[in-house]
């Protein structure tokens, strides 16, 4: 199983945003590109992949919207359609109490859960990785079993998040010499996992 | 110099499409994702990269819209904004005669030129590559000097296009075991070029 956790610090946590202006919804365009790149391949979905978007923006943080490639149905992979499904998930998530979760539609869940809680949970069953310019080359890394990659958004990864990841035994990796967007990093990580048949 | 040529067989060649429904404009969403992934990196543009979108859909084919990272200004990298600029280019391109081109805005040009003519032109000054499941692994390929990667869209590469590319000495490459979208292939190709400092 491959899992991706995207930390979207400014990502809207209530559904009051316009599908015509995703960049102004806490960079929802970037979030949607990550979801699209994590799950869709030519003529299929990656059935072995889940992406969790951990959002901390206004007005009801924290929220985690999770897309599971195994069950996903009826979602197109353009930004606008993915954003529409996130909007539905945030609507469904409004009444949730802390650590409650709810099904939204096939393959989509919403939880009122913090990024930290999710990462701690995953560290128990999966090998955690995060990107860092001082990390080892992903091409040299041993990738096997269940893996979870944690990505920051355009704001980057806060220092205390890095400390938490280090405490949980997450390994630092680099993908190459150029600093890429999270959505691009997902593609490069998938390519490496595909080659290592993880 | 890195150049990408995307062949969008159904891509609209007149500006009469809705920004609210890019998939129905000859998969303009896919085109926009390719442009975005070719040119934008974290906090910068790839100044050494040009992407040409060769469109053959209705109503005034052929059209090539080219985005040059060196000069590009005032474009955001979300699908909708890139689509808006393609729409402007197609508007500007309406009166063009065959093989004429016009400037649209900084870094954006439109030409009434065929995919074949563009590929022949590039083969004179650049090493051509295209993706093929029987190609050699990109990680083993010698990539240096000026390189041009040719991609098909969701329809794939027509047989006669492959024959033309072969006649022009283009090399076949594979990126990995999984069939990816053109927009994803661009990211993986860039990553390899970044590592080889092309």
CSV table of C-alpha atoms in Angstrom, one decimal:
chain,number,residue,atom,x,y,z
A,1,UNK,CA,0.0,0.0,0.0
A,2,UNK,CA,1.2,3.5,-0.9
A,3,UNK,CA,-0.1,6.4,1.1
A,4,UNK,CA,0.5,10.1,0.6
A,5,UNK,CA,-0.2,12.8,3.2
A,6,UNK,CA,-0.3,16.3,2.0
A,7,UNK,CA,-0.2,19.0,4.7
A,8,UNK,CA,-2.2,22.0,3.3
A,9,UNK,CA,-1.7,24.6,6.0
A,10,UNK,CA,-4.1,27.2,4.5
A,11,UNK,CA,-6.5,24.7,2.8
A,12,UNK,CA,-10.1,25.7,3.4
A,13,UNK,CA,-11.9,23.5,6.0
A,14,UNK,CA,-15.4,24.7,5.1
A,15,UNK,CA,-17.0,24.4,1.7
A,16,UNK,CA,-17.5,28.2,1.1
A,17,UNK,CA,-15.1,28.6,-1.8
A,18,UNK,CA,-15.6,29.1,-5.5
A,19,UNK,CA,-14.8,26.4,-8.0
A,20,UNK,CA,-13.9,29.3,-10.4
A,21,UNK,CA,-11.1,30.5,-8.2
A,22,UNK,CA,-9.4,27.6,-6.6
A,23,UNK,CA,-6.0,29.4,-5.9
A,24,UNK,CA,-7.9,31.7,-3.5
A,25,UNK,CA,-9.3,28.8,-1.5
A,26,UNK,CA,-6.1,28.2,0.3
A,27,UNK,CA,-4.5,27.0,-2.9
A,28,UNK,CA,-7.1,24.3,-3.5
A,29,UNK,CA,-5.8,24.1,-7.1
A,30,UNK,CA,-2.5,22.7,-5.7
A,31,UNK,CA,-4.4,20.3,-3.4
A,32,UNK,CA,-6.4,19.0,-6.4
A,33,UNK,CA,-3.3,18.5,-8.5
A,34,UNK,CA,-1.8,16.4,-5.8
A,35,UNK,CA,-4.9,14.2,-5.6
A,36,UNK,CA,-5.0,13.8,-9.3
A,37,UNK,CA,-1.4,12.9,-9.6
A,38,UNK,CA,-1.5,10.5,-6.7
A,39,UNK,CA,-4.4,8.4,-8.1
A,40,UNK,CA,-4.9,8.6,-11.8
A,41,UNK,CA,-2.8,6.9,-14.4
A,42,UNK,CA,-3.5,6.3,-18.1
A,43,UNK,CA,-6.8,4.4,-18.4
A,44,UNK,CA,-6.9,3.4,-14.7
A,45,UNK,CA,-6.7,4.4,-11.1
A,46,UNK,CA,-3.9,3.4,-8.8
A,47,UNK,CA,-5.8,0.9,-6.7
A,48,UNK,CA,-3.0,0.5,-4.2
A,49,UNK,CA,-2.9,4.2,-3.3
A,50,UNK,CA,-4.6,6.5,-0.8
A,51,UNK,CA,-4.0,10.3,-0.5
A,52,UNK,CA,-4.9,12.2,2.6
A,53,UNK,CA,-5.2,15.9,2.5
A,54,UNK,CA,-4.7,17.4,5.9
A,55,UNK,CA,-6.2,21.0,5.9
A,56,UNK,CA,-5.7,23.6,8.6
A,57,UNK,CA,-7.2,26.7,6.9
A,58,UNK,CA,-10.4,28.5,7.9
A,59,UNK,CA,-13.1,28.0,9.2
A,60,UNK,CA,-13.3,24.6,10.9
A,61,UNK,CA,-9.8,23.1,11.2
A,62,UNK,CA,-8.5,20.5,11.3
A,63,UNK,CA,-10.0,18.4,8.5
A,64,UNK,CA,-8.6,15.4,6.6
A,65,UNK,CA,-10.2,14.4,3.3
A,66,UNK,CA,-9.0,11.0,2.1
A,67,UNK,CA,-9.2,9.6,-1.4
A,68,UNK,CA,-8.8,5.8,-1.8
A,69,UNK,CA,-8.0,4.6,-5.3
A,70,UNK,CA,-9.4,1.2,-4.5
A,71,UNK,CA,-13.0,2.4,-4.2
A,72,UNK,CA,-13.1,5.7,-5.9
A,73,UNK,CA,-15.9,6.1,-8.4
A,74,UNK,CA,-17.5,9.0,-10.4
A,75,UNK,CA,-14.6,11.5,-10.0
A,76,UNK,CA,-12.9,13.0,-13.0
A,77,UNK,CA,-9.3,13.9,-12.6
A,78,UNK,CA,-9.4,17.6,-13.6
A,79,UNK,CA,-8.9,20.1,-10.8
A,80,UNK,CA,-12.4,21.5,-10.9
A,81,UNK,CA,-14.1,18.1,-10.4
A,82,UNK,CA,-11.8,17.0,-7.6
A,83,UNK,CA,-12.4,20.4,-5.9
A,84,UNK,CA,-16.1,19.8,-6.2
A,85,UNK,CA,-15.7,16.5,-4.3
A,86,UNK,CA,-13.5,18.1,-1.6
A,87,UNK,CA,-16.3,20.7,-1.2
A,88,UNK,CA,-18.8,18.0,-0.7
A,89,UNK,CA,-16.6,16.3,1.8
A,90,UNK,CA,-16.2,19.6,3.8
A,91,UNK,CA,-19.9,20.0,3.7
A,92,UNK,CA,-20.4,16.5,5.1
A,93,UNK,CA,-17.6,17.1,7.7
A,94,UNK,CA,-19.2,20.2,9.2
A,95,UNK,CA,-21.0,18.5,12.2
A,96,UNK,CA,-18.0,16.1,13.0
A,97,UNK,CA,-16.5,16.2,16.5
A,98,UNK,CA,-12.8,15.8,17.0
A,99,UNK,CA,-11.5,12.4,15.7
A,100,UNK,CA,-14.9,11.5,14.2
A,101,UNK,CA,-14.9,10.5,10.5
A,102,UNK,CA,-17.6,10.1,7.8
A,103,UNK,CA,-18.0,8.5,4.4
A,104,UNK,CA,-18.7,11.0,1.7
A,105,UNK,CA,-19.0,9.0,-1.5
A,106,UNK,CA,-17.3,5.8,-2.8
A,107,UNK,CA,-13.6,6.1,-1.9
A,108,UNK,CA,-13.9,9.5,-0.2
A,109,UNK,CA,-13.9,10.1,3.6
A,110,UNK,CA,-13.7,13.1,5.7
A,111,UNK,CA,-12.4,13.3,9.3
A,112,UNK,CA,-12.1,16.0,11.9
A,113,UNK,CA,-8.6,14.9,12.8
A,114,UNK,CA,-5.2,16.6,13.0
A,115,UNK,CA,-2.3,16.0,10.7
A,116,UNK,CA,-0.3,15.0,13.8
A,117,UNK,CA,-2.8,12.4,14.8
A,118,UNK,CA,-2.9,10.9,11.3
A,119,UNK,CA,0.9,10.7,11.0
A,120,UNK,CA,1.3,9.1,14.4
A,121,UNK,CA,-1.4,6.5,13.4
A,122,UNK,CA,0.4,5.7,10.1
A,123,UNK,CA,3.8,5.4,11.7
A,124,UNK,CA,2.6,2.3,13.5
A,125,UNK,CA,1.9,0.3,10.3
A,126,UNK,CA,3.9,1.9,7.5
A,127,UNK,CA,7.4,3.2,6.8
A,128,UNK,CA,7.2,7.0,6.8
A,129,UNK,CA,9.2,9.2,4.4
A,130,UNK,CA,9.4,13.0,4.0
A,131,UNK,CA,11.3,15.2,1.5
A,132,UNK,CA,14.2,17.2,2.7
A,133,UNK,CA,17.1,18.7,0.7
A,134,UNK,CA,19.6,16.9,3.1
A,135,UNK,CA,17.9,13.5,2.7
A,136,UNK,CA,19.3,10.5,0.8
A,137,UNK,CA,18.5,10.0,-2.9
A,138,UNK,CA,15.2,8.2,-3.3
A,139,UNK,CA,16.9,6.0,-6.0
A,140,UNK,CA,19.2,4.6,-3.3
A,141,UNK,CA,16.4,4.1,-0.7
A,142,UNK,CA,15.0,0.8,0.3
A,143,UNK,CA,11.3,1.0,-0.4
A,144,UNK,CA,9.3,-2.0,0.5
A,145,UNK,CA,6.1,-3.0,2.3
A,146,UNK,CA,3.7,-0.3,3.2
A,147,UNK,CA,5.1,3.2,2.6
A,148,UNK,CA,3.7,6.6,3.5
A,149,UNK,CA,5.1,9.9,2.0
A,150,UNK,CA,4.5,13.1,3.8
A,151,UNK,CA,4.5,16.4,1.8
A,152,UNK,CA,4.3,20.0,2.7
A,153,UNK,CA,2.4,22.4,0.5
A,154,UNK,CA,3.7,25.7,-1.0
A,155,UNK,CA,4.4,27.0,2.6
A,156,UNK,CA,6.8,24.1,3.3
A,157,UNK,CA,7.0,21.9,6.3
A,158,UNK,CA,6.9,23.7,9.7
A,159,UNK,CA,9.9,22.9,12.0
A,160,UNK,CA,7.8,21.3,14.6
A,161,UNK,CA,6.3,18.9,12.0
A,162,UNK,CA,9.8,17.9,10.9
A,163,UNK,CA,10.6,17.3,14.6
A,164,UNK,CA,7.5,15.1,15.0
A,165,UNK,CA,8.4,13.1,11.8
A,166,UNK,CA,11.9,12.6,13.1
A,167,UNK,CA,10.6,11.4,16.4
A,168,UNK,CA,8.4,8.9,14.6
A,169,UNK,CA,11.4,7.5,12.7
A,170,UNK,CA,10.5,9.0,9.3
A,171,UNK,CA,13.3,9.0,6.8
A,172,UNK,CA,14.4,12.1,4.8
A,173,UNK,CA,14.6,11.7,1.0
A,174,UNK,CA,15.5,13.9,-1.9
A,175,UNK,CA,14.1,13.4,-5.4
A,176,UNK,CA,16.7,15.4,-7.4
A,177,UNK,CA,18.5,18.7,-7.6
A,178,UNK,CA,15.5,20.9,-8.4
A,179,UNK,CA,12.9,22.0,-5.8
A,180,UNK,CA,9.5,20.7,-7.1
A,181,UNK,CA,5.9,21.2,-6.2
A,182,UNK,CA,4.3,18.6,-4.0
A,183,UNK,CA,2.2,17.5,-6.9
A,184,UNK,CA,5.3,16.8,-9.0
A,185,UNK,CA,7.1,15.1,-6.1
A,186,UNK,CA,4.2,12.6,-6.0
A,187,UNK,CA,4.8,11.6,-9.6
A,188,UNK,CA,8.5,11.1,-9.1
A,189,UNK,CA,7.9,9.1,-5.9
A,190,UNK,CA,5.3,6.9,-7.8
A,191,UNK,CA,7.8,6.3,-10.6
A,192,UNK,CA,10.4,5.1,-8.1
A,193,UNK,CA,7.9,2.9,-6.4
A,194,UNK,CA,6.7,1.5,-9.7
A,195,UNK,CA,10.3,0.6,-10.6
A,196,UNK,CA,10.8,-1.1,-7.2
A,197,UNK,CA,7.4,-2.8,-7.5
A,198,UNK,CA,6.3,-1.6,-4.1
B,1,UNK,CA,17.4,23.8,-24.1
B,2,UNK,CA,14.6,21.4,-23.2
B,3,UNK,CA,11.6,21.3,-25.5
B,4,UNK,CA,8.4,19.4,-25.2
B,5,UNK,CA,5.9,18.8,-28.1
B,6,UNK,CA,2.5,17.6,-27.1
B,7,UNK,CA,0.3,16.3,-29.9
B,8,UNK,CA,-3.3,17.0,-28.9
B,9,UNK,CA,-5.2,15.4,-31.7
B,10,UNK,CA,-8.7,16.6,-30.5
B,11,UNK,CA,-7.5,19.9,-28.9
B,12,UNK,CA,-9.8,22.8,-29.9
B,13,UNK,CA,-8.2,25.1,-32.5
B,14,UNK,CA,-10.7,27.9,-32.1
B,15,UNK,CA,-11.4,29.8,-28.8
B,16,UNK,CA,-15.1,28.8,-28.5
B,17,UNK,CA,-14.9,26.6,-25.4
B,18,UNK,CA,-15.9,27.1,-21.8
B,19,UNK,CA,-13.3,27.5,-19.0
B,20,UNK,CA,-15.8,25.8,-16.8
B,21,UNK,CA,-15.6,22.5,-18.8
B,22,UNK,CA,-12.1,22.0,-20.1
B,23,UNK,CA,-12.4,18.2,-20.5
B,24,UNK,CA,-15.1,18.8,-23.2
B,25,UNK,CA,-12.8,21.2,-25.1
B,26,UNK,CA,-10.8,18.3,-26.7
B,27,UNK,CA,-9.3,17.5,-23.3
B,28,UNK,CA,-8.0,21.0,-22.7
B,29,UNK,CA,-7.5,20.1,-19.0
B,30,UNK,CA,-4.9,17.5,-20.0
B,31,UNK,CA,-3.2,20.1,-22.3
B,32,UNK,CA,-3.1,22.6,-19.4
B,33,UNK,CA,-1.6,20.1,-17.0
B,34,UNK,CA,1.2,19.4,-19.5
B,35,UNK,CA,2.0,23.1,-19.8
B,36,UNK,CA,1.9,23.6,-16.1
B,37,UNK,CA,4.1,20.6,-15.4
B,38,UNK,CA,6.6,21.5,-18.1
B,39,UNK,CA,7.2,25.1,-17.0
B,40,UNK,CA,6.5,25.7,-13.3
B,41,UNK,CA,8.7,24.6,-10.4
B,42,UNK,CA,8.6,25.7,-6.8
B,43,UNK,CA,9.1,29.5,-6.7
B,44,UNK,CA,10.2,29.8,-10.3
B,45,UNK,CA,9.7,29.0,-13.9
B,46,UNK,CA,11.9,26.6,-15.9
B,47,UNK,CA,13.7,29.3,-18.0
B,48,UNK,CA,15.4,26.6,-20.2
B,49,UNK,CA,12.1,25.0,-21.3
B,50,UNK,CA,9.6,25.5,-24.1
B,51,UNK,CA,6.4,23.5,-24.5
B,52,UNK,CA,4.6,23.4,-27.8
B,53,UNK,CA,1.0,22.2,-27.9
B,54,UNK,CA,0.1,21.0,-31.4
B,55,UNK,CA,-3.7,20.9,-31.7
B,56,UNK,CA,-5.7,19.3,-34.5
B,57,UNK,CA,-9.2,19.5,-33.2
B,58,UNK,CA,-12.1,21.7,-34.6
B,59,UNK,CA,-12.5,24.2,-36.1
B,60,UNK,CA,-9.3,25.7,-37.7
B,61,UNK,CA,-6.6,23.1,-37.5
B,62,UNK,CA,-3.6,22.9,-37.3
B,63,UNK,CA,-2.6,25.3,-34.5
B,64,UNK,CA,0.5,25.3,-32.3
B,65,UNK,CA,0.5,27.3,-29.1
B,66,UNK,CA,4.0,27.6,-27.6
B,67,UNK,CA,4.9,28.6,-24.0
B,68,UNK,CA,8.5,29.7,-23.4
B,69,UNK,CA,9.7,29.7,-19.8
B,70,UNK,CA,12.3,32.3,-20.5
B,71,UNK,CA,9.8,35.1,-21.3
B,72,UNK,CA,6.5,34.0,-19.7
B,73,UNK,CA,4.8,36.6,-17.6
B,74,UNK,CA,1.4,37.0,-15.9
B,75,UNK,CA,0.3,33.4,-16.2
B,76,UNK,CA,-0.7,31.4,-13.2
B,77,UNK,CA,-0.1,27.7,-13.2
B,78,UNK,CA,-3.6,26.4,-12.5
B,79,UNK,CA,-5.5,24.7,-15.4
B,80,UNK,CA,-8.1,27.4,-15.7
B,81,UNK,CA,-5.6,30.3,-16.1
B,82,UNK,CA,-3.4,28.4,-18.6
B,83,UNK,CA,-6.6,27.5,-20.6
B,84,UNK,CA,-7.5,31.3,-20.6
B,85,UNK,CA,-4.2,32.0,-22.2
B,86,UNK,CA,-4.6,29.2,-24.8
B,87,UNK,CA,-8.0,30.7,-25.6
B,88,UNK,CA,-6.4,34.1,-26.2
B,89,UNK,CA,-3.8,32.5,-28.4
B,90,UNK,CA,-6.4,30.8,-30.5
B,91,UNK,CA,-8.3,34.1,-30.8
B,92,UNK,CA,-5.1,35.8,-32.0
B,93,UNK,CA,-4.4,32.8,-34.3
B,94,UNK,CA,-7.7,32.9,-36.2
B,95,UNK,CA,-6.5,35.0,-39.2
B,96,UNK,CA,-3.2,33.3,-39.6
B,97,UNK,CA,-2.3,31.6,-42.9
B,98,UNK,CA,-0.4,28.3,-43.1
B,99,UNK,CA,3.1,28.6,-41.5
B,100,UNK,CA,2.5,32.1,-40.2
B,101,UNK,CA,3.0,32.8,-36.5
B,102,UNK,CA,2.1,35.6,-34.1
B,103,UNK,CA,3.1,36.8,-30.6
B,104,UNK,CA,0.2,36.6,-28.1
B,105,UNK,CA,1.7,37.8,-24.8
B,106,UNK,CA,5.2,37.6,-23.2
B,107,UNK,CA,6.4,34.0,-23.8
B,108,UNK,CA,3.3,32.9,-25.7
B,109,UNK,CA,3.2,32.4,-29.5
B,110,UNK,CA,0.6,30.9,-31.8
B,111,UNK,CA,1.3,29.4,-35.2
B,112,UNK,CA,-0.8,27.9,-38.0
B,113,UNK,CA,1.6,25.1,-38.4
B,114,UNK,CA,1.3,21.3,-38.5
B,115,UNK,CA,2.8,19.0,-35.9
B,116,UNK,CA,4.8,17.3,-38.6
B,117,UNK,CA,6.4,20.6,-39.8
B,118,UNK,CA,7.4,21.5,-36.2
B,119,UNK,CA,8.9,18.1,-35.5
B,120,UNK,CA,10.9,18.3,-38.8
B,121,UNK,CA,12.1,21.7,-37.8
B,122,UNK,CA,13.3,20.6,-34.3
B,123,UNK,CA,15.0,17.5,-35.7
B,124,UNK,CA,17.6,19.8,-37.3
B,125,UNK,CA,18.9,21.3,-34.1
B,126,UNK,CA,17.8,19.0,-31.3
B,127,UNK,CA,17.9,15.4,-30.3
B,128,UNK,CA,14.4,14.0,-30.6
B,129,UNK,CA,12.9,11.5,-28.1
B,130,UNK,CA,9.5,9.9,-27.9
B,131,UNK,CA,8.0,7.4,-25.4
B,132,UNK,CA,7.4,3.8,-26.4
B,133,UNK,CA,7.0,0.7,-24.3
B,134,UNK,CA,9.7,-1.0,-26.3
B,135,UNK,CA,12.1,2.0,-25.8
B,136,UNK,CA,15.3,2.0,-23.7
B,137,UNK,CA,15.2,3.1,-20.1
B,138,UNK,CA,15.5,6.9,-19.8
B,139,UNK,CA,17.9,6.4,-16.9
B,140,UNK,CA,20.3,4.7,-19.2
B,141,UNK,CA,19.9,7.2,-22.0
B,142,UNK,CA,22.5,9.8,-23.0
B,143,UNK,CA,20.8,13.1,-22.6
B,144,UNK,CA,22.9,16.1,-23.5
B,145,UNK,CA,22.7,19.3,-25.5
B,146,UNK,CA,19.4,20.4,-26.9
B,147,UNK,CA,16.7,17.8,-26.3
B,148,UNK,CA,13.1,17.6,-27.6
B,149,UNK,CA,10.6,15.1,-26.1
B,150,UNK,CA,7.5,14.4,-28.2
B,151,UNK,CA,4.3,13.2,-26.4
B,152,UNK,CA,1.0,11.9,-27.6
B,153,UNK,CA,-2.2,12.8,-25.6
B,154,UNK,CA,-4.8,10.4,-24.3
B,155,UNK,CA,-5.4,9.0,-27.8
B,156,UNK,CA,-1.8,8.0,-28.1
B,157,UNK,CA,0.6,8.5,-31.0
B,158,UNK,CA,-0.7,7.6,-34.5
B,159,UNK,CA,1.3,5.0,-36.4
B,160,UNK,CA,2.3,7.4,-39.1
B,161,UNK,CA,3.6,9.9,-36.5
B,162,UNK,CA,5.8,7.1,-35.1
B,163,UNK,CA,7.1,6.4,-38.6
B,164,UNK,CA,7.9,10.1,-39.1
B,165,UNK,CA,9.7,10.2,-35.8
B,166,UNK,CA,11.7,7.1,-36.7
B,167,UNK,CA,12.6,8.6,-40.1
B,168,UNK,CA,13.8,11.7,-38.3
B,169,UNK,CA,16.1,9.7,-36.0
B,170,UNK,CA,14.0,10.1,-32.9
B,171,UNK,CA,15.0,7.7,-30.1
B,172,UNK,CA,12.4,5.6,-28.2
B,173,UNK,CA,12.4,5.8,-24.4
B,174,UNK,CA,10.5,4.3,-21.5
B,175,UNK,CA,10.1,5.9,-18.2
B,176,UNK,CA,9.1,3.0,-16.1
B,177,UNK,CA,6.7,0.0,-15.9
B,178,UNK,CA,3.4,1.9,-15.6
B,179,UNK,CA,1.7,3.8,-18.4
B,180,UNK,CA,1.5,7.4,-17.3
B,181,UNK,CA,-0.3,10.5,-18.6
B,182,UNK,CA,1.7,12.8,-20.8
B,183,UNK,CA,1.6,15.4,-18.0
B,184,UNK,CA,3.2,12.9,-15.7
B,185,UNK,CA,5.8,11.8,-18.2
B,186,UNK,CA,6.9,15.4,-18.5
B,187,UNK,CA,7.7,15.5,-14.7
B,188,UNK,CA,9.7,12.2,-14.9
B,189,UNK,CA,11.6,13.4,-18.0
B,190,UNK,CA,12.4,16.7,-16.2
B,191,UNK,CA,13.6,14.8,-13.2
B,192,UNK,CA,16.0,12.8,-15.3
B,193,UNK,CA,17.2,15.9,-17.2
B,194,UNK,CA,17.7,17.7,-13.8
B,195,UNK,CA,19.9,14.8,-12.6
B,196,UNK,CA,21.9,14.8,-15.8
B,197,UNK,CA,22.2,18.6,-15.7
B,198,UNK,CA,20.9,19.0,-19.3
